[in-house]
């Protein structure tokens, strides 16, 4: 049986109803925010760990989600946008800033920034997004499963990738590749949970996984070059340090004719052969709809957190040619989008 038989397809004409219908119905139960002059302007602190295509799309989706519920920048919302640029110490500083400023709500994009906010001990409402495993990261209580209420000041959206299905799919694209490489920052807890599943999947598929770690963005390119002489394909984890420097890996893969696979569709245009994963604009949009409920007076702990549920297969034939990969026709046929 093909692993794609029951895969959900990505809606091309608008926001997938299955993902957002429940949230939209809930928001509709509450009156739209008044736009009258003198009405409260909500201050929303946005803390992002680093800039890359996926997280930037998340931030945009969040703001669109809030705006669609009546919370518009310059009218009744003011954003305090901060970016740690991959510096964990800076993420802590930003979190403390928002806590002392007593913003009305914090949007924490990615695991390290959400953890930084939690370390402040603030009780300001927090809506997280692009967090791989919020339970493992101690962002939500251990007894709060996906789809449940946290009972705390936190809610949000997890971007947990379908790691096993991704690896199985990518292996079908390059069946002769028996030794695979991956790069990640061990300081990111989201990467550690992801890499564990990758190890198990590689073993089940009879593949060898060569792991390389980095501590900073500057190390990604050189480490990719080191991997090039040892592996036949590279797949990245949901690691922000690596994803922010995907182009550096792509250049190495083009030079050495090594297939590169990503896990989020926003990274495919940056030089990966393919990705089966989430659209991060929709991750942010879903988080924005949850934030709208909070700004309308609902306790964050009463708004269930949950994972993104819509995944897409996107293929980059230009990158495939550059890296010497011939994409099987059946994968092309099943792709939601093909970049030429």
mmCIF file of C-alpha atoms in Angstrom:
data_model
loop_
_atom_site.group_PDB
_atom_site.id
_atom_site.type_symbol
_atom_site.label_atom_id
_atom_site.label_comp_id
_atom_site.label_asym_id
_atom_site.label_seq_id
_atom_site.Cartn_x
_atom_site.Cartn_y
_atom_site.Cartn_z
ATOM 1 C CA UNK A 1 0.000 0.000 0.000
ATOM 2 C CA UNK A 2 1.368 3.409 -0.906
ATOM 3 C CA UNK A 3 1.903 5.686 2.116
ATOM 4 C CA UNK A 4 0.058 8.452 0.240
ATOM 5 C CA UNK A 5 -3.247 6.681 -0.150
ATOM 6 C CA UNK A 6 -4.900 8.365 2.795
ATOM 7 C CA UNK A 7 -2.850 11.536 2.978
ATOM 8 C CA UNK A 8 -4.867 14.737 3.399
ATOM 9 C CA UNK A 9 -4.402 17.129 0.501
ATOM 10 C CA UNK A 10 -3.659 20.805 0.895
ATOM 11 C CA UNK A 11 -6.506 23.109 -0.023
ATOM 12 C CA UNK A 12 -5.489 25.343 -2.953
ATOM 13 C CA UNK A 13 -8.468 27.676 -2.861
ATOM 14 C CA UNK A 14 -8.393 28.804 0.741
ATOM 15 C CA UNK A 15 -7.959 27.881 4.379
ATOM 16 C CA UNK A 16 -8.584 24.130 4.918
ATOM 17 C CA UNK A 17 -11.978 23.836 6.566
ATOM 18 C CA UNK A 18 -11.158 20.715 8.536
ATOM 19 C CA UNK A 19 -8.371 22.481 10.394
ATOM 20 C CA UNK A 20 -10.093 25.740 11.225
ATOM 21 C CA UNK A 21 -13.878 25.154 11.221
ATOM 22 C CA UNK A 22 -14.031 24.491 14.945
ATOM 23 C CA UNK A 23 -12.011 27.569 15.802
ATOM 24 C CA UNK A 24 -14.010 29.798 13.476
ATOM 25 C CA UNK A 25 -17.270 28.627 15.004
ATOM 26 C CA UNK A 26 -15.950 29.312 18.476
ATOM 27 C CA UNK A 27 -14.806 32.814 17.550
ATOM 28 C CA UNK A 28 -18.227 33.537 16.081
ATOM 29 C CA UNK A 29 -19.813 33.023 19.508
ATOM 30 C CA UNK A 30 -18.268 36.252 20.692
ATOM 31 C CA UNK A 31 -18.997 39.784 19.415
ATOM 32 C CA UNK A 32 -16.438 41.386 17.126
ATOM 33 C CA UNK A 33 -14.089 43.859 18.728
ATOM 34 C CA UNK A 34 -15.262 47.418 18.593
ATOM 35 C CA UNK A 35 -13.367 49.638 16.185
ATOM 36 C CA UNK A 36 -14.627 52.794 17.829
ATOM 37 C CA UNK A 37 -12.138 55.495 18.667
ATOM 38 C CA UNK A 38 -10.899 55.177 22.234
ATOM 39 C CA UNK A 39 -11.410 51.404 22.287
ATOM 40 C CA UNK A 40 -8.647 49.384 23.947
ATOM 41 C CA UNK A 41 -5.610 48.707 21.800
ATOM 42 C CA UNK A 42 -4.165 45.290 22.627
ATOM 43 C CA UNK A 43 -0.393 45.012 22.788
ATOM 44 C CA UNK A 44 0.816 41.687 21.413
ATOM 45 C CA UNK A 45 4.452 40.744 21.966
ATOM 46 C CA UNK A 46 5.841 38.545 19.179
ATOM 47 C CA UNK A 47 9.025 36.632 19.980
ATOM 48 C CA UNK A 48 10.647 34.614 17.176
ATOM 49 C CA UNK A 49 13.798 32.540 17.587
ATOM 50 C CA UNK A 50 15.240 33.203 14.104
ATOM 51 C CA UNK A 51 14.230 34.247 10.610
ATOM 52 C CA UNK A 52 13.641 31.577 8.009
ATOM 53 C CA UNK A 53 10.876 30.929 5.495
ATOM 54 C CA UNK A 54 8.738 28.709 7.731
ATOM 55 C CA UNK A 55 8.780 30.882 10.853
ATOM 56 C CA UNK A 56 8.323 34.076 8.842
ATOM 57 C CA UNK A 57 5.244 32.502 7.244
ATOM 58 C CA UNK A 58 4.015 31.535 10.720
ATOM 59 C CA UNK A 59 4.233 35.152 11.893
ATOM 60 C CA UNK A 60 2.307 36.404 8.862
ATOM 61 C CA UNK A 61 -0.361 33.741 9.256
ATOM 62 C CA UNK A 62 -0.837 34.641 12.924
ATOM 63 C CA UNK A 63 -1.498 38.277 12.110
ATOM 64 C CA UNK A 64 -3.892 37.364 9.310
ATOM 65 C CA UNK A 65 -5.708 35.014 11.686
ATOM 66 C CA UNK A 66 -6.122 37.777 14.263
ATOM 67 C CA UNK A 67 -7.195 40.291 11.625
ATOM 68 C CA UNK A 68 -9.823 37.890 10.292
ATOM 69 C CA UNK A 69 -11.357 37.887 13.771
ATOM 70 C CA UNK A 70 -11.443 41.684 13.990
ATOM 71 C CA UNK A 71 -8.066 42.437 15.583
ATOM 72 C CA UNK A 72 -6.225 44.629 13.103
ATOM 73 C CA UNK A 73 -2.878 46.310 13.443
ATOM 74 C CA UNK A 74 -3.191 50.075 13.716
ATOM 75 C CA UNK A 75 -6.814 49.814 14.770
ATOM 76 C CA UNK A 76 -7.051 47.765 17.945
ATOM 77 C CA UNK A 77 -3.783 45.791 17.958
ATOM 78 C CA UNK A 78 -0.180 46.912 18.286
ATOM 79 C CA UNK A 79 2.586 44.367 17.676
ATOM 80 C CA UNK A 80 5.915 44.451 19.494
ATOM 81 C CA UNK A 81 7.974 42.256 17.160
ATOM 82 C CA UNK A 82 11.260 40.839 18.388
ATOM 83 C CA UNK A 83 13.651 38.319 16.812
ATOM 84 C CA UNK A 84 16.400 36.552 18.775
ATOM 85 C CA UNK A 85 18.360 35.816 15.560
ATOM 86 C CA UNK A 86 19.177 32.338 16.829
ATOM 87 C CA UNK A 87 20.614 33.573 20.147
ATOM 88 C CA UNK A 88 19.071 31.733 23.108
ATOM 89 C CA UNK A 89 20.263 34.415 25.547
ATOM 90 C CA UNK A 90 18.531 37.042 23.418
ATOM 91 C CA UNK A 91 15.332 34.971 23.542
ATOM 92 C CA UNK A 92 15.479 35.128 27.348
ATOM 93 C CA UNK A 93 15.994 38.904 27.234
ATOM 94 C CA UNK A 94 13.006 39.354 24.929
ATOM 95 C CA UNK A 95 10.828 37.214 27.189
ATOM 96 C CA UNK A 96 11.767 39.283 30.229
ATOM 97 C CA UNK A 97 11.057 42.471 28.286
ATOM 98 C CA UNK A 98 7.523 41.360 27.454
ATOM 99 C CA UNK A 99 6.928 40.258 31.053
ATOM 100 C CA UNK A 100 8.028 43.626 32.454
ATOM 101 C CA UNK A 101 6.079 45.536 29.787
ATOM 102 C CA UNK A 102 2.957 43.581 30.774
ATOM 103 C CA UNK A 103 1.795 43.105 27.206
ATOM 104 C CA UNK A 104 -1.715 41.741 26.759
ATOM 105 C CA UNK A 105 -0.622 38.565 24.979
ATOM 106 C CA UNK A 106 2.623 36.895 23.895
ATOM 107 C CA UNK A 107 2.937 35.034 20.611
ATOM 108 C CA UNK A 108 5.921 32.691 21.004
ATOM 109 C CA UNK A 109 7.144 31.333 17.666
ATOM 110 C CA UNK A 110 9.172 28.095 18.001
ATOM 111 C CA UNK A 111 10.204 25.982 20.965
ATOM 112 C CA UNK A 112 13.189 27.985 22.331
ATOM 113 C CA UNK A 113 11.258 31.250 22.507
ATOM 114 C CA UNK A 114 8.235 29.601 24.113
ATOM 115 C CA UNK A 115 10.511 27.999 26.698
ATOM 116 C CA UNK A 116 12.146 31.380 27.357
ATOM 117 C CA UNK A 117 8.746 32.916 28.070
ATOM 118 C CA UNK A 118 7.855 30.086 30.425
ATOM 119 C CA UNK A 119 11.103 30.600 32.353
ATOM 120 C CA UNK A 120 10.070 34.160 33.267
ATOM 121 C CA UNK A 121 7.197 32.826 35.371
ATOM 122 C CA UNK A 122 4.850 35.393 33.825
ATOM 123 C CA UNK A 123 1.117 34.755 33.853
ATOM 124 C CA UNK A 124 0.536 36.852 30.733
ATOM 125 C CA UNK A 125 -1.516 34.852 28.202
ATOM 126 C CA UNK A 126 0.767 32.925 25.846
ATOM 127 C CA UNK A 127 -0.111 31.501 22.432
ATOM 128 C CA UNK A 128 2.691 29.369 21.003
ATOM 129 C CA UNK A 129 3.157 28.165 17.443
ATOM 130 C CA UNK A 130 5.705 26.031 15.575
ATOM 131 C CA UNK A 131 6.504 24.112 18.752
ATOM 132 C CA UNK A 132 7.292 20.475 17.987
ATOM 133 C CA UNK A 133 6.428 18.848 21.318
ATOM 134 C CA UNK A 134 5.018 21.313 23.878
ATOM 135 C CA UNK A 135 4.697 18.588 26.518
ATOM 136 C CA UNK A 136 8.326 17.476 26.259
ATOM 137 C CA UNK A 137 9.378 21.145 26.220
ATOM 138 C CA UNK A 138 7.438 21.807 29.470
ATOM 139 C CA UNK A 139 5.263 24.424 27.780
ATOM 140 C CA UNK A 140 2.003 22.628 28.518
ATOM 141 C CA UNK A 141 1.306 20.285 31.454
ATOM 142 C CA UNK A 142 2.299 16.635 31.029
ATOM 143 C CA UNK A 143 -1.324 15.573 31.514
ATOM 144 C CA UNK A 144 -2.560 17.840 28.705
ATOM 145 C CA UNK A 145 -2.764 15.864 25.488
ATOM 146 C CA UNK A 146 -3.202 17.424 22.059
ATOM 147 C CA UNK A 147 -6.748 18.657 21.614
ATOM 148 C CA UNK A 148 -7.217 19.232 25.341
ATOM 149 C CA UNK A 149 -7.278 22.346 27.505
ATOM 150 C CA UNK A 150 -4.132 23.159 29.463
ATOM 151 C CA UNK A 151 -5.882 24.828 32.401
ATOM 152 C CA UNK A 152 -3.000 27.327 32.478
ATOM 153 C CA UNK A 153 -2.239 30.671 30.804
ATOM 154 C CA UNK A 154 -1.006 28.877 27.657
ATOM 155 C CA UNK A 155 -2.475 27.519 24.432
ATOM 156 C CA UNK A 156 -1.177 27.164 20.897
ATOM 157 C CA UNK A 157 -0.388 25.060 17.856
ATOM 158 C CA UNK A 158 2.196 22.294 17.517
ATOM 159 C CA UNK A 159 3.994 21.773 14.198
ATOM 160 C CA UNK A 160 4.951 18.149 14.834
ATOM 161 C CA UNK A 161 6.157 16.725 11.528
ATOM 162 C CA UNK A 162 5.100 13.260 10.272
ATOM 163 C CA UNK A 163 8.744 12.170 10.576
ATOM 164 C CA UNK A 164 8.343 8.479 9.778
ATOM 165 C CA UNK A 165 6.232 9.098 6.695
ATOM 166 C CA UNK A 166 8.618 11.838 5.567
ATOM 167 C CA UNK A 167 11.678 9.610 5.803
ATOM 168 C CA UNK A 168 9.912 6.710 4.110
ATOM 169 C CA UNK A 169 8.802 8.981 1.266
ATOM 170 C CA UNK A 170 12.213 10.540 0.760
ATOM 171 C CA UNK A 171 13.842 7.107 0.740
ATOM 172 C CA UNK A 172 11.524 6.115 -2.115
ATOM 173 C CA UNK A 173 12.763 9.097 -4.113
ATOM 174 C CA UNK A 174 16.405 7.944 -3.875
ATOM 175 C CA UNK A 175 16.246 4.157 -3.333
ATOM 176 C CA UNK A 176 19.982 3.717 -3.923
ATOM 177 C CA UNK A 177 20.869 6.041 -1.037
ATOM 178 C CA UNK A 178 21.720 3.837 1.933
ATOM 179 C CA UNK A 179 23.665 6.318 4.037
ATOM 180 C CA UNK A 180 21.838 9.472 5.091
ATOM 181 C CA UNK A 181 23.017 12.549 6.939
ATOM 182 C CA UNK A 182 21.304 15.087 9.150
ATOM 183 C CA UNK A 183 22.375 18.266 10.945
ATOM 184 C CA UNK A 184 20.899 19.692 14.118
ATOM 185 C CA UNK A 185 21.537 21.862 17.154
ATOM 186 C CA UNK A 186 21.368 19.688 20.306
ATOM 187 C CA UNK A 187 20.418 22.755 22.359
ATOM 188 C CA UNK A 188 16.994 22.733 20.687
ATOM 189 C CA UNK A 189 14.715 20.252 22.454
ATOM 190 C CA UNK A 190 12.462 20.101 19.392
ATOM 191 C CA UNK A 191 15.402 18.741 17.401
ATOM 192 C CA UNK A 192 16.167 16.055 19.983
ATOM 193 C CA UNK A 193 12.636 14.626 19.851
ATOM 194 C CA UNK A 194 12.707 14.713 16.050
ATOM 195 C CA UNK A 195 16.106 13.032 15.737
ATOM 196 C CA UNK A 196 15.000 10.144 17.932
ATOM 197 C CA UNK A 197 12.201 9.283 15.503
ATOM 198 C CA UNK A 198 14.589 9.633 12.581
ATOM 199 C CA UNK A 199 16.987 7.136 14.174
ATOM 200 C CA UNK A 200 14.213 4.603 14.682
ATOM 201 C CA UNK A 201 12.899 5.059 11.138
ATOM 202 C CA UNK A 202 16.355 4.726 9.574
ATOM 203 C CA UNK A 203 16.896 1.485 11.455
ATOM 204 C CA UNK A 204 13.515 0.128 10.328
ATOM 205 C CA UNK A 205 14.333 0.990 6.726
ATOM 206 C CA UNK A 206 17.781 -0.587 6.938
ATOM 207 C CA UNK A 207 19.504 2.762 6.423
ATOM 208 C CA UNK A 208 22.510 4.291 8.135
ATOM 209 C CA UNK A 209 21.963 7.746 9.655
ATOM 210 C CA UNK A 210 25.033 9.935 10.160
ATOM 211 C CA UNK A 211 24.337 12.722 12.657
ATOM 212 C CA UNK A 212 26.229 16.014 12.744
ATOM 213 C CA UNK A 213 25.635 18.707 15.351
ATOM 214 C CA UNK A 214 26.123 22.476 15.245
ATOM 215 C CA UNK A 215 26.048 25.202 17.866
ATOM 216 C CA UNK A 216 25.599 28.202 15.574
ATOM 217 C CA UNK A 217 24.475 29.239 12.106
ATOM 218 C CA UNK A 218 28.046 29.742 10.936
ATOM 219 C CA UNK A 219 28.800 26.046 11.392
ATOM 220 C CA UNK A 220 26.006 24.722 9.159
ATOM 221 C CA UNK A 221 27.752 25.139 5.791
ATOM 222 C CA UNK A 222 31.109 23.638 6.878
ATOM 223 C CA UNK A 223 29.373 20.728 8.605
ATOM 224 C CA UNK A 224 27.328 20.048 5.474
ATOM 225 C CA UNK A 225 30.582 19.938 3.500
ATOM 226 C CA UNK A 226 31.978 17.458 6.025
ATOM 227 C CA UNK A 227 28.890 15.273 5.602
ATOM 228 C CA UNK A 228 29.157 15.383 1.809
ATOM 229 C CA UNK A 229 31.986 12.869 1.750
ATOM 230 C CA UNK A 230 30.136 10.426 3.989
ATOM 231 C CA UNK A 231 26.486 10.321 2.877
ATOM 232 C CA UNK A 232 24.344 9.923 -0.231
ATOM 233 C CA UNK A 233 21.406 12.067 0.931
ATOM 234 C CA UNK A 234 20.682 14.653 3.620
ATOM 235 C CA UNK A 235 17.395 15.294 5.405
ATOM 236 C CA UNK A 236 16.953 18.140 7.885
ATOM 237 C CA UNK A 237 15.097 18.037 11.175
ATOM 238 C CA UNK A 238 12.756 20.694 12.543
ATOM 239 C CA UNK A 239 15.873 22.445 13.778
ATOM 240 C CA UNK A 240 15.770 26.238 13.544
ATOM 241 C CA UNK A 241 19.548 26.683 13.366
ATOM 242 C CA UNK A 242 19.722 24.372 10.366
ATOM 243 C CA UNK A 243 16.558 25.565 8.653
ATOM 244 C CA UNK A 244 17.723 29.177 8.831
ATOM 245 C CA UNK A 245 20.772 28.161 6.779
ATOM 246 C CA UNK A 246 19.238 25.695 4.355
ATOM 247 C CA UNK A 247 20.733 27.478 1.339
ATOM 248 C CA UNK A 248 24.228 26.678 2.619
ATOM 249 C CA UNK A 249 23.354 22.982 2.725
ATOM 250 C CA UNK A 250 21.726 23.161 -0.711
ATOM 251 C CA UNK A 251 24.893 24.607 -2.243
ATOM 252 C CA UNK A 252 26.924 21.698 -0.875
ATOM 253 C CA UNK A 253 24.359 19.178 -2.127
ATOM 254 C CA UNK A 254 24.322 20.746 -5.601
ATOM 255 C CA UNK A 255 28.113 20.628 -5.766
ATOM 256 C CA UNK A 256 28.406 17.014 -4.633
ATOM 257 C CA UNK A 257 25.214 15.671 -6.267
ATOM 258 C CA UNK A 258 23.656 14.723 -2.934
ATOM 259 C CA UNK A 259 19.879 14.777 -2.503
ATOM 260 C CA UNK A 260 18.558 17.277 0.057
ATOM 261 C CA UNK A 261 15.150 16.857 1.690
ATOM 262 C CA UNK A 262 13.320 19.313 3.941
ATOM 263 C CA UNK A 263 10.376 18.839 6.275
ATOM 264 C CA UNK A 264 8.396 22.027 5.677
ATOM 265 C CA UNK A 265 7.059 23.078 2.290
ATOM 266 C CA UNK A 266 8.355 26.649 2.645
ATOM 267 C CA UNK A 267 11.927 25.332 2.410
ATOM 268 C CA UNK A 268 11.504 23.515 -0.898
ATOM 269 C CA UNK A 269 12.011 26.644 -2.991
ATOM 270 C CA UNK A 270 15.249 27.251 -1.091
ATOM 271 C CA UNK A 271 16.969 24.255 -2.660
ATOM 272 C CA UNK A 272 15.474 21.025 -1.299
ATOM 273 C CA UNK A 273 14.305 18.264 -3.634
ATOM 274 C CA UNK A 274 11.032 17.845 -1.778
ATOM 275 C CA UNK A 275 9.166 18.125 1.493
ATOM 276 C CA UNK A 276 6.078 16.461 2.859
ATOM 277 C CA UNK A 277 5.018 18.692 5.711
ATOM 278 C CA UNK A 278 3.023 21.641 6.989
ATOM 279 C CA UNK A 279 2.301 25.035 5.500
ATOM 280 C CA UNK A 280 3.555 27.332 8.245
ATOM 281 C CA UNK A 281 1.255 30.158 7.236
ATOM 282 C CA UNK A 282 -1.609 27.892 8.303
ATOM 283 C CA UNK A 283 0.195 27.019 11.549
ATOM 284 C CA UNK A 284 0.336 30.722 12.365
ATOM 285 C CA UNK A 285 -3.215 31.321 11.157
ATOM 286 C CA UNK A 286 -4.563 28.666 13.498
ATOM 287 C CA UNK A 287 -2.597 30.182 16.382
ATOM 288 C CA UNK A 288 -3.970 33.608 15.490
ATOM 289 C CA UNK A 289 -7.531 32.334 15.719
ATOM 290 C CA UNK A 290 -6.780 30.950 19.171
ATOM 291 C CA UNK A 291 -5.274 34.294 20.152
ATOM 292 C CA UNK A 292 -8.474 36.006 19.019
ATOM 293 C CA UNK A 293 -10.454 33.933 21.499
ATOM 294 C CA UNK A 294 -8.078 34.984 24.267
ATOM 295 C CA UNK A 295 -8.323 38.675 23.406
ATOM 296 C CA UNK A 296 -12.114 38.316 23.429
ATOM 297 C CA UNK A 297 -11.922 37.227 27.054
ATOM 298 C CA UNK A 298 -11.567 33.454 27.005
ATOM 299 C CA UNK A 299 -8.914 32.053 29.346
ATOM 300 C CA UNK A 300 -6.009 30.548 27.368
ATOM 301 C CA UNK A 301 -6.271 27.404 29.470
ATOM 302 C CA UNK A 302 -9.820 26.927 28.188
ATOM 303 C CA UNK A 303 -8.752 27.031 24.532
ATOM 304 C CA UNK A 304 -7.501 23.548 23.535
ATOM 305 C CA UNK A 305 -4.015 23.359 22.051
ATOM 306 C CA UNK A 306 -3.370 21.005 19.187
ATOM 307 C CA UNK A 307 -1.226 19.952 16.253
ATOM 308 C CA UNK A 308 -1.397 21.128 12.671
ATOM 309 C CA UNK A 309 -3.355 18.536 10.707
ATOM 310 C CA UNK A 310 -2.823 19.481 7.067
ATOM 311 C CA UNK A 311 0.313 18.362 5.223
ATOM 312 C CA UNK A 312 1.359 18.789 1.598
ATOM 313 C CA UNK A 313 3.872 17.200 -0.743
ATOM 314 C CA UNK A 314 5.896 19.784 -2.673
ATOM 315 C CA UNK A 315 8.628 18.839 -5.157
ATOM 316 C CA UNK A 316 11.368 20.993 -6.669
ATOM 317 C CA UNK A 317 12.417 19.482 -10.008
ATOM 318 C CA UNK A 318 15.054 22.180 -10.523
ATOM 319 C CA UNK A 319 16.787 21.167 -7.285
ATOM 320 C CA UNK A 320 16.403 17.506 -8.233
ATOM 321 C CA UNK A 321 18.271 18.089 -11.498
ATOM 322 C CA UNK A 322 21.003 20.059 -9.715
ATOM 323 C CA UNK A 323 21.478 17.231 -7.223
ATOM 324 C CA UNK A 324 21.306 14.388 -9.741
ATOM 325 C CA UNK A 325 17.958 13.019 -8.539
ATOM 326 C CA UNK A 326 15.311 11.474 -10.791
ATOM 327 C CA UNK A 327 11.929 11.821 -9.084
ATOM 328 C CA UNK A 328 9.732 8.707 -9.493
ATOM 329 C CA UNK A 329 6.657 9.538 -11.632
ATOM 330 C CA UNK A 330 4.269 8.316 -8.944
ATOM 331 C CA UNK A 331 5.601 10.948 -6.519
ATOM 332 C CA UNK A 332 5.246 13.694 -9.118
ATOM 333 C CA UNK A 333 1.664 12.569 -9.705
ATOM 334 C CA UNK A 334 0.816 12.771 -6.021
ATOM 335 C CA UNK A 335 2.482 16.129 -5.394
ATOM 336 C CA UNK A 336 0.306 19.041 -4.306
ATOM 337 C CA UNK A 337 2.742 21.400 -6.010
ATOM 338 C CA UNK A 338 5.713 20.995 -8.345
ATOM 339 C CA UNK A 339 8.319 23.729 -8.670
ATOM 340 C CA UNK A 340 10.171 23.721 -12.013
#
